[in-house]
Short mmCIF file of C-alpha atoms in Angstrom, two decimals:
data_model
loop_
_atom_site.label_atom_id
_atom_site.label_comp_id
_atom_site.label_asym_id
_atom_site.label_seq_id
_atom_site.Cartn_x
_atom_site.Cartn_y
_atom_site.Cartn_z
CA MET A 244 41.65 56.22 -30.98
CA THR A 245 40.95 55.99 -34.88
CA PHE A 246 43.71 59.06 -36.52
CA ASP A 247 42.34 59.70 -39.88
CA ILE A 248 45.47 60.65 -42.31
CA PRO A 249 44.73 63.59 -44.61
CA ALA A 250 44.33 62.94 -48.24
CA THR A 251 47.07 65.82 -49.03
CA LEU A 252 49.75 63.15 -47.57
CA SER A 253 51.84 60.69 -50.09
CA PRO A 254 51.45 57.21 -48.34
CA ARG A 255 54.95 57.28 -47.26
CA CYS A 256 54.30 60.74 -45.61
CA ALA A 257 51.19 59.49 -44.00
CA SER A 258 53.04 56.24 -42.78
CA ILE A 259 55.72 58.21 -41.19
CA VAL A 260 53.05 60.82 -39.40
CA SER A 261 50.79 57.60 -38.10
CA MET A 262 53.61 56.47 -36.24
CA THR A 263 52.71 58.97 -33.48
CA THR A 264 49.47 57.32 -33.30
CA ARG A 265 50.46 54.35 -31.32
CA PRO A 266 48.88 53.11 -28.28
CA SER A 267 49.87 55.60 -25.04
CA SER A 268 52.60 54.01 -23.68
CA PHE A 269 51.07 54.78 -20.25
CA ALA A 270 48.82 51.70 -20.90
CA ILE A 271 50.62 49.82 -18.36
CA ASP A 272 48.50 47.34 -15.97
CA VAL A 273 49.13 47.92 -12.16
CA PRO A 274 47.92 45.32 -10.01
CA ASP A 275 45.96 46.27 -6.82
CA PRO A 276 48.20 44.68 -4.69
CA LEU A 277 50.86 47.10 -5.70
CA LEU A 278 48.99 50.28 -5.67
CA ALA A 279 47.62 48.33 -1.74
CA ARG A 280 51.15 48.53 -1.11
CA MET A 281 51.93 51.85 -1.92
CA ARG A 282 48.85 53.21 -0.11
CA LEU A 283 51.03 51.67 2.69
CA GLY A 284 54.00 54.04 1.93
CA GLU A 285 56.01 50.67 1.14
CA ARG A 286 59.29 51.94 -0.81
CA ALA A 287 60.09 49.17 -2.91
CA ALA A 288 56.52 49.59 -3.81
CA PHE A 289 57.22 53.30 -5.47
CA GLU A 290 60.42 52.35 -7.01
CA GLN A 291 58.84 49.35 -8.74
CA LEU A 292 56.15 51.74 -10.15
CA TYR A 293 59.06 54.29 -10.84
CA ARG A 294 60.87 51.61 -12.90
CA HIS A 295 57.37 51.31 -14.84
CA PHE A 296 56.71 54.60 -15.53
CA GLU A 297 60.13 56.46 -15.64
CA ARG A 298 60.21 56.02 -19.55
CA PRO A 299 56.44 57.27 -20.32
CA VAL A 300 56.66 60.38 -18.36
CA TYR A 301 60.01 61.58 -19.86
CA THR A 302 58.84 60.90 -23.20
CA LEU A 303 55.60 62.94 -22.49
CA ALA A 304 57.95 65.49 -20.51
CA LEU A 305 60.31 65.97 -23.36
CA ARG A 306 58.22 66.28 -26.47
CA ILE A 307 55.83 68.19 -24.49
CA CYS A 308 59.02 70.54 -22.91
CA GLY A 309 61.49 70.57 -25.92
CA GLU A 310 64.86 70.01 -23.55
CA ARG A 311 66.34 67.16 -21.62
CA GLU A 312 66.56 68.87 -18.33
CA GLN A 313 63.23 69.90 -18.12
CA ALA A 314 61.90 66.18 -18.67
CA VAL A 315 63.93 65.81 -16.02
CA GLU A 316 62.53 67.82 -13.62
CA VAL A 317 58.75 66.56 -15.14
CA LEU A 318 59.69 63.25 -14.36
CA GLN A 319 61.15 63.84 -10.76
CA GLU A 320 57.90 66.03 -9.98
CA THR A 321 55.55 63.66 -11.20
CA MET A 322 56.82 61.08 -9.31
CA LEU A 323 56.64 63.03 -6.19
CA LYS A 324 53.53 63.96 -6.53
CA VAL A 325 52.43 60.20 -7.07
CA ILE A 326 53.23 59.54 -3.49
CA GLY A 327 52.17 62.18 -2.11
CA ARG A 328 48.71 61.71 -3.62
CA ILE A 329 48.28 57.99 -3.71
CA GLY A 330 45.76 58.29 -1.21
CA ASP A 331 43.54 60.18 -3.61
CA PHE A 332 43.48 57.76 -6.53
CA ARG A 333 39.80 56.16 -6.82
CA GLY A 334 40.25 53.12 -9.28
CA GLY A 335 36.52 53.56 -10.39
CA ASP A 336 37.23 56.97 -12.07
CA GLY A 337 39.55 55.11 -14.54
CA PRO A 338 43.33 53.16 -14.76
CA PHE A 339 45.71 54.14 -12.46
CA TRP A 340 47.98 54.39 -15.79
CA GLY A 341 45.38 57.69 -16.65
CA TRP A 342 45.62 59.83 -13.27
CA LEU A 343 49.67 59.51 -12.93
CA ARG A 344 49.46 60.30 -16.93
CA GLN A 345 46.96 63.60 -16.34
CA ILE A 346 49.75 64.69 -13.08
CA ALA A 347 52.24 63.91 -15.81
CA VAL A 348 50.84 66.31 -18.57
CA ASN A 349 50.01 69.10 -15.65
CA GLU A 350 53.38 69.15 -14.90
CA SER A 351 54.75 69.65 -18.19
CA LEU A 352 52.17 71.88 -19.27
CA MET A 353 53.59 73.65 -16.00
CA THR A 354 57.17 74.08 -17.59
CA LEU A 355 55.93 75.41 -20.57
CA ARG A 356 53.95 77.99 -18.56
CA ARG A 357 56.57 79.08 -16.58
CA GLN A 358 58.81 79.35 -20.04
CA ARG A 359 56.45 81.87 -20.77
CA ARG A 360 56.44 84.01 -17.91
CA SER A 361 60.36 83.60 -18.19
CA GLY A 362 59.86 85.43 -21.25
CA ASP A 363 60.85 82.53 -23.73
CA GLU A 364 59.49 82.13 -27.11
CA LEU A 365 57.34 79.38 -27.27
CA SER A 366 56.03 80.31 -31.18
CA GLN A 367 60.09 79.59 -32.17
CA ALA A 368 61.12 75.79 -32.93
CA ASP A 369 61.89 73.74 -29.84
CA GLY A 370 64.60 70.70 -30.02
CA VAL A 371 63.79 67.31 -29.26
CA GLU A 372 66.28 64.68 -28.11
CA PRO A 373 65.54 61.48 -29.40
CA ILE A 374 64.05 58.34 -27.45
CA ASP A 375 65.23 54.89 -28.25
CA GLU A 376 63.25 52.81 -27.34
CA HIS A 377 64.06 49.99 -28.67
CA THR A 378 66.01 49.41 -31.96
CA PRO A 379 63.35 49.21 -35.28
CA PRO A 380 64.51 47.87 -38.97
CA PRO A 381 66.31 49.79 -40.66
CA SER A 382 63.42 51.35 -43.23
CA ALA A 383 61.66 52.05 -39.69
CA ALA A 384 64.28 53.62 -38.30
CA ALA A 385 65.00 56.06 -41.02
CA ASP A 386 60.98 57.12 -40.87
CA ALA A 387 61.72 57.37 -37.10
CA ALA A 388 64.65 59.65 -37.81
CA LEU A 389 62.57 61.86 -40.46
CA LEU A 390 59.53 62.28 -38.31
CA GLN A 391 61.80 62.57 -35.00
CA ARG A 392 63.25 66.04 -36.84
CA ALA A 393 59.95 67.25 -38.55
CA LEU A 394 58.96 67.50 -34.79
CA GLU A 395 61.82 69.60 -33.64
CA THR A 396 60.91 72.30 -36.36
CA LEU A 397 56.64 72.75 -34.58
CA PRO A 398 56.31 75.32 -31.92
CA ALA A 399 56.45 73.58 -28.64
CA THR A 400 52.38 74.51 -28.60
CA THR A 401 51.83 73.02 -31.81
CA ARG A 402 53.70 70.14 -30.95
CA THR A 403 52.04 69.44 -27.82
CA VAL A 404 48.63 69.35 -28.98
CA LEU A 405 49.56 66.85 -31.94
CA TRP A 406 51.22 64.57 -28.74
CA LEU A 407 48.03 65.10 -26.80
CA TYR A 408 45.50 63.85 -29.39
CA HIS A 409 47.15 61.49 -31.84
CA ALA A 410 49.63 59.98 -29.26
CA GLU A 411 47.84 60.21 -26.16
CA GLY A 412 44.31 60.11 -27.16
CA TYR A 413 43.13 62.98 -25.20
CA THR A 414 40.31 65.01 -27.04
CA HIS A 415 40.30 68.52 -28.27
CA GLU A 416 38.03 69.13 -25.69
CA GLU A 417 40.48 67.98 -23.15
CA ILE A 418 43.24 69.59 -24.31
CA ALA A 419 41.64 73.04 -24.77
CA ALA A 420 40.82 72.27 -20.53
CA LEU A 421 44.33 71.34 -20.17
CA MET A 422 46.51 74.82 -22.26
CA GLU A 423 43.51 76.92 -21.25
CA ARG A 424 42.54 77.21 -24.65
CA THR A 425 39.26 76.68 -26.58
CA PRO A 426 38.62 73.34 -28.27
CA SER A 427 38.48 75.32 -32.14
CA PHE A 428 42.29 76.32 -30.97
CA SER A 429 43.33 73.20 -30.08
CA LYS A 430 41.82 72.19 -33.68
CA SER A 431 43.99 75.00 -35.49
CA GLN A 432 46.84 73.90 -34.10
CA LEU A 433 46.13 70.33 -35.04
CA ALA A 434 46.10 71.50 -38.56
CA ARG A 435 48.95 73.14 -38.43
CA GLY A 436 51.01 70.46 -36.67
CA ILE A 437 50.18 68.30 -39.87
CA ARG A 438 51.15 70.65 -42.40
CA ARG A 439 54.61 71.17 -41.14
CA LEU A 440 54.70 67.82 -40.92
CA ARG A 441 53.96 67.12 -44.24
CA GLU A 442 56.02 70.50 -45.37
CA GLN A 443 58.95 68.81 -43.51
CA LEU A 444 58.49 65.48 -44.56
CA GLU A 445 57.66 65.13 -48.46
CA PRO A 446 60.86 67.04 -49.33
CA ALA A 447 63.38 65.00 -46.88
CA ILE A 448 61.13 61.66 -48.78
CA VAL A 449 61.87 63.05 -52.56
CA ASP A 450 65.63 63.60 -51.33
CA LEU A 451 66.10 59.88 -50.23
CA ARG A 452 64.64 58.28 -53.52
CA GLU A 453 67.02 60.25 -55.43
CA VAL A 454 69.55 59.75 -53.47
CA ALA A 455 68.67 56.05 -53.97
CA HIS A 456 68.05 56.01 -57.71
CA ALA A 457 71.57 57.99 -57.89
#
C-alpha cells in the first residue's frame, strides 16, 4: 500500500511514522503440499505452519489488543480455528496467508469487544509491549523505540485502525466492515492517529537533538 506522508510532518518524524508501512509480515508463501498435508490432519504440517505464523499473529494481536496475555490468547484461538477450518480454505479467493490473517484480525477485534462489554475503557491509552523481530542498527533502533512509545499513547481503537490500514494494507471500507462502523469513522481515526503520533514524536525528536548538541 502507498502511504502518503502528511506534509505537516518533519522529514525525521515522517521517516519514523513510515515504519508502520512495511509489507505485512503475514505475506508468507505456503506451499500447496503443506496445505495438502494439513487437510489430511498431519500434525507435523500444523506445527510447521505454527512456526511460520506465530510471530505475525502475535504481533498483530499485541498491536490491536495491547497486552501480552490477550495476544497469546488470540494466537491460540487463531491457530485452533485454522486447524478446524482448513477444509474451508479455497485458493481461488486469495493467498492462504490472507485467509489466516483475516481470522487473526477477527479474533483480535472480538477480544476488544469483550473488553468493552466487561467495562474496560478503550478510549484510554493501552500499553503495547515491544516486539523485536531482529536487531536494527542503532539509529533505526532509536527510531523504533520512539515509534513504540508513541503507539503506546494511542487509544486501542485508533491504534487498531492505524495498524490495519498502514501495516496490514486494509482499506477504510474493509476496516469499517470489520469494526462495524463507517468508512468515515476509519478515516477520522486514522487522521487522529497520525496527529497523535506527530504530537508525540516531534517533541521527542527535538529533545534528542538538544541532547546530541549539548
